PDB file of C-alpha atoms in Angstrom:
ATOM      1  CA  UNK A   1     -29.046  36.461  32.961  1.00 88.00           C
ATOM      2  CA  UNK A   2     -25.892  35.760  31.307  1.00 90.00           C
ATOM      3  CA  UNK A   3     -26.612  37.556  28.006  1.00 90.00           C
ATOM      4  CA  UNK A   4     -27.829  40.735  29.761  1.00 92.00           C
ATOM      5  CA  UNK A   5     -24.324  40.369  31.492  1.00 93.00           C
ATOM      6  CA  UNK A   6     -22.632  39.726  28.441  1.00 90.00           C
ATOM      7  CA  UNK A   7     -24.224  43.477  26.695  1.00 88.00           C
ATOM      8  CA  UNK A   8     -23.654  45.094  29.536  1.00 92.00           C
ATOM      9  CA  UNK A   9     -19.677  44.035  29.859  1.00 92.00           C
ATOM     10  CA  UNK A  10     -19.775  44.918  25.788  1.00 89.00           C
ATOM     11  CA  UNK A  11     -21.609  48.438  25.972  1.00 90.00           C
ATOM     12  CA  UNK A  12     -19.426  49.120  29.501  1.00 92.00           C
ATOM     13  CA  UNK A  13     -16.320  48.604  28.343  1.00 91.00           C
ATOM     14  CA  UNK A  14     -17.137  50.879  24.789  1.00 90.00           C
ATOM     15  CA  UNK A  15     -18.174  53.113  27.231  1.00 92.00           C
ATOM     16  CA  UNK A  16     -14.776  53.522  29.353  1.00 92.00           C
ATOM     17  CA  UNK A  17     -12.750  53.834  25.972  1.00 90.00           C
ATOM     18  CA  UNK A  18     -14.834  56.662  25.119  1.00 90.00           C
ATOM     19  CA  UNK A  19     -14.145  58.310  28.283  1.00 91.00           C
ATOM     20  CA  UNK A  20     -10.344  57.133  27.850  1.00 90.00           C
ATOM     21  CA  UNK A  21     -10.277  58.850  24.537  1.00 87.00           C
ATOM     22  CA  UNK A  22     -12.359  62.004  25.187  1.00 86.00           C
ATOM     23  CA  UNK A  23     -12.626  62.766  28.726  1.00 85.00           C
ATOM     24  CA  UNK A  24     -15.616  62.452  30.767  1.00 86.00           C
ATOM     25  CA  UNK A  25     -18.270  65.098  29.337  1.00 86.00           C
ATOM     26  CA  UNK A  26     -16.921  64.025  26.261  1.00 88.00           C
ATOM     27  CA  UNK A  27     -16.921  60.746  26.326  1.00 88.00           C
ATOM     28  CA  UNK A  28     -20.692  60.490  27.616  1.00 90.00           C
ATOM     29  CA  UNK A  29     -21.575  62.580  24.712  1.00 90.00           C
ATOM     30  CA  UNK A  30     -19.972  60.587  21.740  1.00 92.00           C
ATOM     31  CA  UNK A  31     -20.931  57.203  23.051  1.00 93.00           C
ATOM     32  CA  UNK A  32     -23.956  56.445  21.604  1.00 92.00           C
ATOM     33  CA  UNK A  33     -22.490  57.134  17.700  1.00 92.00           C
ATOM     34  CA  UNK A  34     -19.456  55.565  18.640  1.00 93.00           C
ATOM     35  CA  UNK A  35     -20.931  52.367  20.337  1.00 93.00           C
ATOM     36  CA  UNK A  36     -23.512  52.171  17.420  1.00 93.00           C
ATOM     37  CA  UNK A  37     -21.103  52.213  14.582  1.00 93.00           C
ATOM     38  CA  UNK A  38     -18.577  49.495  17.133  1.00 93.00           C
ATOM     39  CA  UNK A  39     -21.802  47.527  17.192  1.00 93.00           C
ATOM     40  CA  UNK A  40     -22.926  47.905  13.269  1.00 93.00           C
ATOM     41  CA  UNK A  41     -19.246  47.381  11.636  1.00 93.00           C
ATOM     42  CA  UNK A  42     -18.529  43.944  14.173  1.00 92.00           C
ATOM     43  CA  UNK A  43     -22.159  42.275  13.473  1.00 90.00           C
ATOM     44  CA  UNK A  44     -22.138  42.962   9.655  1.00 89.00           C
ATOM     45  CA  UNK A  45     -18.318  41.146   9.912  1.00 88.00           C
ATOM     46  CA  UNK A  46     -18.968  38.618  11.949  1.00 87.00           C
ATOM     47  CA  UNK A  47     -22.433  38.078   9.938  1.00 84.00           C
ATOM     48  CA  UNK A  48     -20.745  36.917   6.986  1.00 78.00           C
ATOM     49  CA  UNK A  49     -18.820  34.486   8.581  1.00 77.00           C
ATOM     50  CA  UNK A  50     -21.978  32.124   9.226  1.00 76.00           C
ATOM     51  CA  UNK A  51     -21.539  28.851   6.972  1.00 69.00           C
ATOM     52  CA  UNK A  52     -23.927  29.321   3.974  1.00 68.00           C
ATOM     53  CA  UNK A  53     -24.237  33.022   4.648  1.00 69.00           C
ATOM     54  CA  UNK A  54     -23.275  33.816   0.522  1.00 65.00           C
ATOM     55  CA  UNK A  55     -24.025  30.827  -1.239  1.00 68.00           C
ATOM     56  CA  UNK A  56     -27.776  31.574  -1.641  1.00 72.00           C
ATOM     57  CA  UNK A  57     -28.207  32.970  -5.123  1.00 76.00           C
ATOM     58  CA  UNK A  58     -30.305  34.534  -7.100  1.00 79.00           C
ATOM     59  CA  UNK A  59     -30.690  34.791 -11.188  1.00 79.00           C
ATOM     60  CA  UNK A  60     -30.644  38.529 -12.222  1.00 79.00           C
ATOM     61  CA  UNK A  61     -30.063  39.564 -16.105  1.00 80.00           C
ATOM     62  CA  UNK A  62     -28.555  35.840 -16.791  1.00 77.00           C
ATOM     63  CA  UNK A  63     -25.614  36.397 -14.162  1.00 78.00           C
ATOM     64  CA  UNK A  64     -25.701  34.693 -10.548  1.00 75.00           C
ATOM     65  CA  UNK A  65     -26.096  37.820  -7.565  1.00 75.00           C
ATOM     66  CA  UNK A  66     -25.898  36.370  -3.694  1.00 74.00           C
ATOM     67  CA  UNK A  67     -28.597  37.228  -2.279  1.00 75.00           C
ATOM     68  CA  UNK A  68     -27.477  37.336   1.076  1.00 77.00           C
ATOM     69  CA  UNK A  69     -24.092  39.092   1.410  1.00 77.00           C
ATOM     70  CA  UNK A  70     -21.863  40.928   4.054  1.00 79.00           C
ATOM     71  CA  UNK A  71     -22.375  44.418   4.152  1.00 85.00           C
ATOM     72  CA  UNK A  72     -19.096  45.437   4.988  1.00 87.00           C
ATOM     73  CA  UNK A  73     -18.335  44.333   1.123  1.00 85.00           C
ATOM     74  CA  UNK A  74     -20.434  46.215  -0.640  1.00 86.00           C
ATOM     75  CA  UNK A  75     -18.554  49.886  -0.944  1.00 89.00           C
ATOM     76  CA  UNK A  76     -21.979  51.819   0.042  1.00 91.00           C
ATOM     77  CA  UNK A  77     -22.117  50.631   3.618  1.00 91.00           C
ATOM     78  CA  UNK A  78     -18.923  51.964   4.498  1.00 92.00           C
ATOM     79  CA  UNK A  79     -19.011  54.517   2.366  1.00 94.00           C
ATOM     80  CA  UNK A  80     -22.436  55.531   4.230  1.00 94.00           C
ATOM     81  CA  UNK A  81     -20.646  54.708   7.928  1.00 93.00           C
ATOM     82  CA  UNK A  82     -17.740  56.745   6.781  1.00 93.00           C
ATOM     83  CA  UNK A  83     -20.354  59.855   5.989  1.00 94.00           C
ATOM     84  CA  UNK A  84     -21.899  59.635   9.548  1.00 94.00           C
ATOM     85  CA  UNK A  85     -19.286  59.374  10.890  1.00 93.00           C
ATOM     86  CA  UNK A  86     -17.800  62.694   9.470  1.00 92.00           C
ATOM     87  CA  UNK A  87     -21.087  64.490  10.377  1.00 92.00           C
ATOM     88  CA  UNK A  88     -20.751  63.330  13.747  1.00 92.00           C
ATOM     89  CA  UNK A  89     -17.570  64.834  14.402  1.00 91.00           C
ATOM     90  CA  UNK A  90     -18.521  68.375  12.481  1.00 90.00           C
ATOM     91  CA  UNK A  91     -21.422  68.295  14.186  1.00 91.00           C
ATOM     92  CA  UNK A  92     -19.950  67.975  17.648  1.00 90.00           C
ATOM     93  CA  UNK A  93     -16.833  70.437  16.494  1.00 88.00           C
ATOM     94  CA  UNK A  94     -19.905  73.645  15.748  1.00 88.00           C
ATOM     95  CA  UNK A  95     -22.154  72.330  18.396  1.00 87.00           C
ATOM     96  CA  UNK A  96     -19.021  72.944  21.090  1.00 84.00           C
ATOM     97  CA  UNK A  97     -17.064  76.098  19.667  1.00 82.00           C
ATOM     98  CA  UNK A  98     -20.046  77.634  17.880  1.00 83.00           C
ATOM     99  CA  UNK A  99     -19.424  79.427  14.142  1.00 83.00           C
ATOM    100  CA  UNK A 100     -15.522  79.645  14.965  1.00 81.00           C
ATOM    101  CA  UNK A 101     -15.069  76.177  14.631  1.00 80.00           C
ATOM    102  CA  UNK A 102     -15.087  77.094  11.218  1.00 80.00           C
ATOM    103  CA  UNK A 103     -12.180  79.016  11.483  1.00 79.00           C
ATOM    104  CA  UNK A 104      -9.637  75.888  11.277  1.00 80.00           C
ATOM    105  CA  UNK A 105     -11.063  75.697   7.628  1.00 80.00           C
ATOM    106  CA  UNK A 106     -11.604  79.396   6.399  1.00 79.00           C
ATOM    107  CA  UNK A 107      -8.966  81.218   8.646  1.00 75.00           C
ATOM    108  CA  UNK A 108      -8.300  84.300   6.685  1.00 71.00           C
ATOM    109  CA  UNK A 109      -8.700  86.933   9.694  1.00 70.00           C
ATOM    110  CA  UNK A 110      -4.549  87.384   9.187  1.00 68.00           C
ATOM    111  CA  UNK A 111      -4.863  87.888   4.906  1.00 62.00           C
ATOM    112  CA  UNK A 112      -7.306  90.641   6.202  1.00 65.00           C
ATOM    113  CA  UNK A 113      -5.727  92.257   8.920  1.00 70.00           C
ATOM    114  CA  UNK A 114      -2.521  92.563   6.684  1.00 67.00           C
ATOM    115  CA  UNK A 115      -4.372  94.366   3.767  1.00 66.00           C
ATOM    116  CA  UNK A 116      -5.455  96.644   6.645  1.00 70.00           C
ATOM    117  CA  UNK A 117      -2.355  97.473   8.417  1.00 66.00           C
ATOM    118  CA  UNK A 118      -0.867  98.283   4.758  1.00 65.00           C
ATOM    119  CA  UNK A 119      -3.398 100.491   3.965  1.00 70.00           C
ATOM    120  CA  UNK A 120      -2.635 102.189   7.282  1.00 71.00           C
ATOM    121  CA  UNK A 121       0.994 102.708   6.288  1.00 68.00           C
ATOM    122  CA  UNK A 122       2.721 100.490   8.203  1.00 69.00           C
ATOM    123  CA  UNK A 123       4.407  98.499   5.613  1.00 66.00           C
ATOM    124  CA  UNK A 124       6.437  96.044   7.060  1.00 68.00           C
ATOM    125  CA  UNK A 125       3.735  94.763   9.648  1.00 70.00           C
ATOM    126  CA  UNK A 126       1.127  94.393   6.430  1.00 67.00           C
ATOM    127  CA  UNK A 127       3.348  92.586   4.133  1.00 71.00           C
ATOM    128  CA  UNK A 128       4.392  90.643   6.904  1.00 75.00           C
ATOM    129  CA  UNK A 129       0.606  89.770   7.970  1.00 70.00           C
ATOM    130  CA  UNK A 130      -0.467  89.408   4.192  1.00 70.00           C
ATOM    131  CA  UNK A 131       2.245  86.588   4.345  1.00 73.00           C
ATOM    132  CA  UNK A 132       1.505  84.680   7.300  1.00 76.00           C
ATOM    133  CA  UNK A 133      -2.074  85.202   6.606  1.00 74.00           C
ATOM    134  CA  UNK A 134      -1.736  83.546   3.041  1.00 78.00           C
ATOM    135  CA  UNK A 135      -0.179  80.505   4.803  1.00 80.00           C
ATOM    136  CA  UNK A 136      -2.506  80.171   7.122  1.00 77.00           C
ATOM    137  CA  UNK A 137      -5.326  80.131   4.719  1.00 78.00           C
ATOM    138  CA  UNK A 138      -3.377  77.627   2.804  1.00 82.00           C
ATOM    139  CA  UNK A 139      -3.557  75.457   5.724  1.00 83.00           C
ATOM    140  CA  UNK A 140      -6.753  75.883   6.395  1.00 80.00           C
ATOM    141  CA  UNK A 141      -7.219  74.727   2.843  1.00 84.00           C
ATOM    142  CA  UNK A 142      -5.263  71.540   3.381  1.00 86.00           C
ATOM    143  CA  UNK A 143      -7.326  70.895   6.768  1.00 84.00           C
ATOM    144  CA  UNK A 144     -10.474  71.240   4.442  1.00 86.00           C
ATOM    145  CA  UNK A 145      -9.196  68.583   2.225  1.00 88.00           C
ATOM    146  CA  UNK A 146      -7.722  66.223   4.745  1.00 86.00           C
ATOM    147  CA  UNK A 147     -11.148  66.115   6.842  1.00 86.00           C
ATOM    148  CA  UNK A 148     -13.442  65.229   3.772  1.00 88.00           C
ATOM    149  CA  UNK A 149     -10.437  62.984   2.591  1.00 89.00           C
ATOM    150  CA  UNK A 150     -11.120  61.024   5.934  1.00 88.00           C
ATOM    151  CA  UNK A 151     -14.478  59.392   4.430  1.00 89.00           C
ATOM    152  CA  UNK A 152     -12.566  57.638   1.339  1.00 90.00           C
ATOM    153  CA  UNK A 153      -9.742  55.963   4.148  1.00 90.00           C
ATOM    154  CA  UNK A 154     -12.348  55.112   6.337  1.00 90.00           C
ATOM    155  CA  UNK A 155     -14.416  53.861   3.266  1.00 91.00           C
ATOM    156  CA  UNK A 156     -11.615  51.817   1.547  1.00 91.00           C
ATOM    157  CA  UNK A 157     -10.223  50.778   4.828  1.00 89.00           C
ATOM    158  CA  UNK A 158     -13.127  48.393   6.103  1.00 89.00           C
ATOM    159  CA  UNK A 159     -13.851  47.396   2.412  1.00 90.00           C
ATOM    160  CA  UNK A 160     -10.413  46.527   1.824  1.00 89.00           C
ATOM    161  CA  UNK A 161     -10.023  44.492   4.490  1.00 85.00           C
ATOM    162  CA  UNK A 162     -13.579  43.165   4.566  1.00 85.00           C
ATOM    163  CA  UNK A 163     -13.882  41.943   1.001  1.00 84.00           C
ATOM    164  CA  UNK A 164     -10.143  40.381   1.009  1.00 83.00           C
ATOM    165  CA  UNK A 165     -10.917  38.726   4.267  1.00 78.00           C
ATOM    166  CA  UNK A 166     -14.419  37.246   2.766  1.00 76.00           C
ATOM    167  CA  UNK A 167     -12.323  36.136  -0.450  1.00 79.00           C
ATOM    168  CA  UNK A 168      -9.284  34.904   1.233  1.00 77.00           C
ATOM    169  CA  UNK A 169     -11.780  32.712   3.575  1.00 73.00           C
ATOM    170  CA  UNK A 170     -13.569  31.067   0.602  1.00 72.00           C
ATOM    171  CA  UNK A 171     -10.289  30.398  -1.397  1.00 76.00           C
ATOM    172  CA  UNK A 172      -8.878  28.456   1.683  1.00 72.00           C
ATOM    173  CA  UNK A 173     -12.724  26.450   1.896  1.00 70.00           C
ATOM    174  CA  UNK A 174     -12.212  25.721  -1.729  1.00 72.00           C
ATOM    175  CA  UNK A 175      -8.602  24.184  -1.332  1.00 73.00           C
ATOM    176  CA  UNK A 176      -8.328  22.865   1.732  1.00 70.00           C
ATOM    177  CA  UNK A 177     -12.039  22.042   2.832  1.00 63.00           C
ATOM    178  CA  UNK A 178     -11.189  21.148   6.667  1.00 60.00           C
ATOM    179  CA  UNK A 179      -8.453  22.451   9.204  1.00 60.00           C
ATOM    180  CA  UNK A 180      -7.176  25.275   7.643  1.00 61.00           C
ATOM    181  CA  UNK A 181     -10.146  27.285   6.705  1.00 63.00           C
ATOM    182  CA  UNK A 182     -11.122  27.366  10.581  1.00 68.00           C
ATOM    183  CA  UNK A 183      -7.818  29.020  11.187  1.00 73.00           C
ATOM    184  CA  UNK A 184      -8.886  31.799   8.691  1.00 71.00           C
ATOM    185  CA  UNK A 185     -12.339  31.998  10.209  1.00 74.00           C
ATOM    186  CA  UNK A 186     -10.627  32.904  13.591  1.00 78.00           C
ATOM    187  CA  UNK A 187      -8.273  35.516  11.824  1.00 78.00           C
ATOM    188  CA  UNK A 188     -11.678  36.868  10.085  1.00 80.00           C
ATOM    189  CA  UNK A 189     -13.208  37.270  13.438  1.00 84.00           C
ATOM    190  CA  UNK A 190     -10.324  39.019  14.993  1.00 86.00           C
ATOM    191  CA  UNK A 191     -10.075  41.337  12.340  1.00 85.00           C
ATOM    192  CA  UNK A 192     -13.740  41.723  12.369  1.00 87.00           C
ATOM    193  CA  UNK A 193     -13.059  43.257  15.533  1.00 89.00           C
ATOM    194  CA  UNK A 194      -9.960  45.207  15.215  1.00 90.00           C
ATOM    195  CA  UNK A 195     -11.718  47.310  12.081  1.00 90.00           C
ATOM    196  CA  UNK A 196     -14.986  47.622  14.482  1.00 91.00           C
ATOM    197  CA  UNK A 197     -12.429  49.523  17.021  1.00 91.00           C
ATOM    198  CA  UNK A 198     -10.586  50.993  14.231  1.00 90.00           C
ATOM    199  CA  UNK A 199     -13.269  52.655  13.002  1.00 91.00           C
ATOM    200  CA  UNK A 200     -15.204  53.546  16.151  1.00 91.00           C
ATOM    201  CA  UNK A 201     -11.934  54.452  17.890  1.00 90.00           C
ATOM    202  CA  UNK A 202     -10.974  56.736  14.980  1.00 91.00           C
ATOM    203  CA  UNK A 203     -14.218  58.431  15.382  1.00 91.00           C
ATOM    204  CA  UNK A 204     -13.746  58.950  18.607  1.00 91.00           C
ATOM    205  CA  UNK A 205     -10.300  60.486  18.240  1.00 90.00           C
ATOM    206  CA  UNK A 206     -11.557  63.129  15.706  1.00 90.00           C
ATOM    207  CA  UNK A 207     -14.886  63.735  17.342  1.00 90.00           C
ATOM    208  CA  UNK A 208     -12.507  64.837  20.551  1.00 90.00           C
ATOM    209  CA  UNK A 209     -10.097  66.657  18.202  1.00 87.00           C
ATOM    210  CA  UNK A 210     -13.386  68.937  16.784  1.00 86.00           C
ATOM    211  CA  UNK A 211     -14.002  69.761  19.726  1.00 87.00           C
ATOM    212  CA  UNK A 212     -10.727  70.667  21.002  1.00 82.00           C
ATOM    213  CA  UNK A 213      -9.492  72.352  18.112  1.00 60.00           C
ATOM    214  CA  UNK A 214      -9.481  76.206  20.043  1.00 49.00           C
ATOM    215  CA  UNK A 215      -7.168  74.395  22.654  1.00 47.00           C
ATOM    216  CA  UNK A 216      -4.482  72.887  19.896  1.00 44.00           C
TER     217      UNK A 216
END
């Protein structure tokens, strides 16, 4: 039928940007995190966006709580997306180059080999390595940092955008109670989607980069 046709255009086409992104044998193998989190970020978005969805309260501790909200604005879903994702793509990164994936992380072979080579007498070719290894340990360092810094930006990205679309949208029902409100129901759905590829697509990108990381 025509909604069979209509998941099956929706899963195919995740499935060709995974290949696009990651190859093949790649590709295959990241699809079904990256096509659930696609799928999980666009239907909590587009959730929210069904009239009524927040204005059922409830009373807790004399303050008003919604009791039915988008997840995408509350800072734990993403924040819990934005973990899984990272142990997807570290997961991926030791499953494919084994313990010396590690190595883009903890890469003091050089610092070592320097010491050595001193100890051995030849002076110039330790110091040298001692140097060069120290830099490359200090990059490994930054790496460290810059791949658990990826779960705040993806975190803060899609709540960012989330929560000042879901705001911006009720302002504009407030004001203007007609026309222009479905104009920012139409932007809310767009970007609904754009963070849903955003997000899977960055996953996708990094997941290919772990496991490519003994070719770069």
């Amino acid at each position: 039928g025509r909604l069979q046709s209509l998941f099956e255009f929706i899963l195919g086409s995740l499935y060709d940007f995974c290949k696009r992104v990651a190859g093949e044998e790649n590709g295959r193998r990241f699809f079904p995190a990256v096509a659930t989190i696609f799928l999980f970020v666009i239907f909590n978005a587009w959730l929210s966006l069904i009239p009524g969805f927040g204005s059922l309260e409830v009373v807790r501790d004399g303050h008003a709580v919604e009791l039915l909200r988008g997840a995408n604005t509350d800072l734990n879903t993403p924040l819990a997306i934005a973990f899984m994702s990272f142990l997807f793509v570290e997961y991926f990164g030791l499953k494919s180059l084994g313990i010396r994936y590690l190595n883009k992380f903890f890469n003091f072979g050089g610092f070592f080999k320097g010491f050595g080579q001193l100890f051995r007498g030849k002076l110039k070719m330790g110091l040298n390595g001692i140097f060069m290894g120290f830099i490359n340990a200090f990059i490994g360092m930054v790496e460290l940092v810059s791949e658990l810094s990826r779960m705040l930006s993806f975190t803060f990205r899609l709540f960012g955008n989330m929560t000042a679309g879901v705001i911006l949208t009720g302002v504009a029902i407030f004001l203007v109670p007609m026309v222009v409100p479905a104009v920012f129901y139409g932007l809310e759905v767009l970007f609904g989607l754009i963070q849903a590829v955003i997000f899977a697509g960055l996953t996708a990108v990094f997941g290919y980069a772990a496991v490519s990381a003994s070719e770069h």
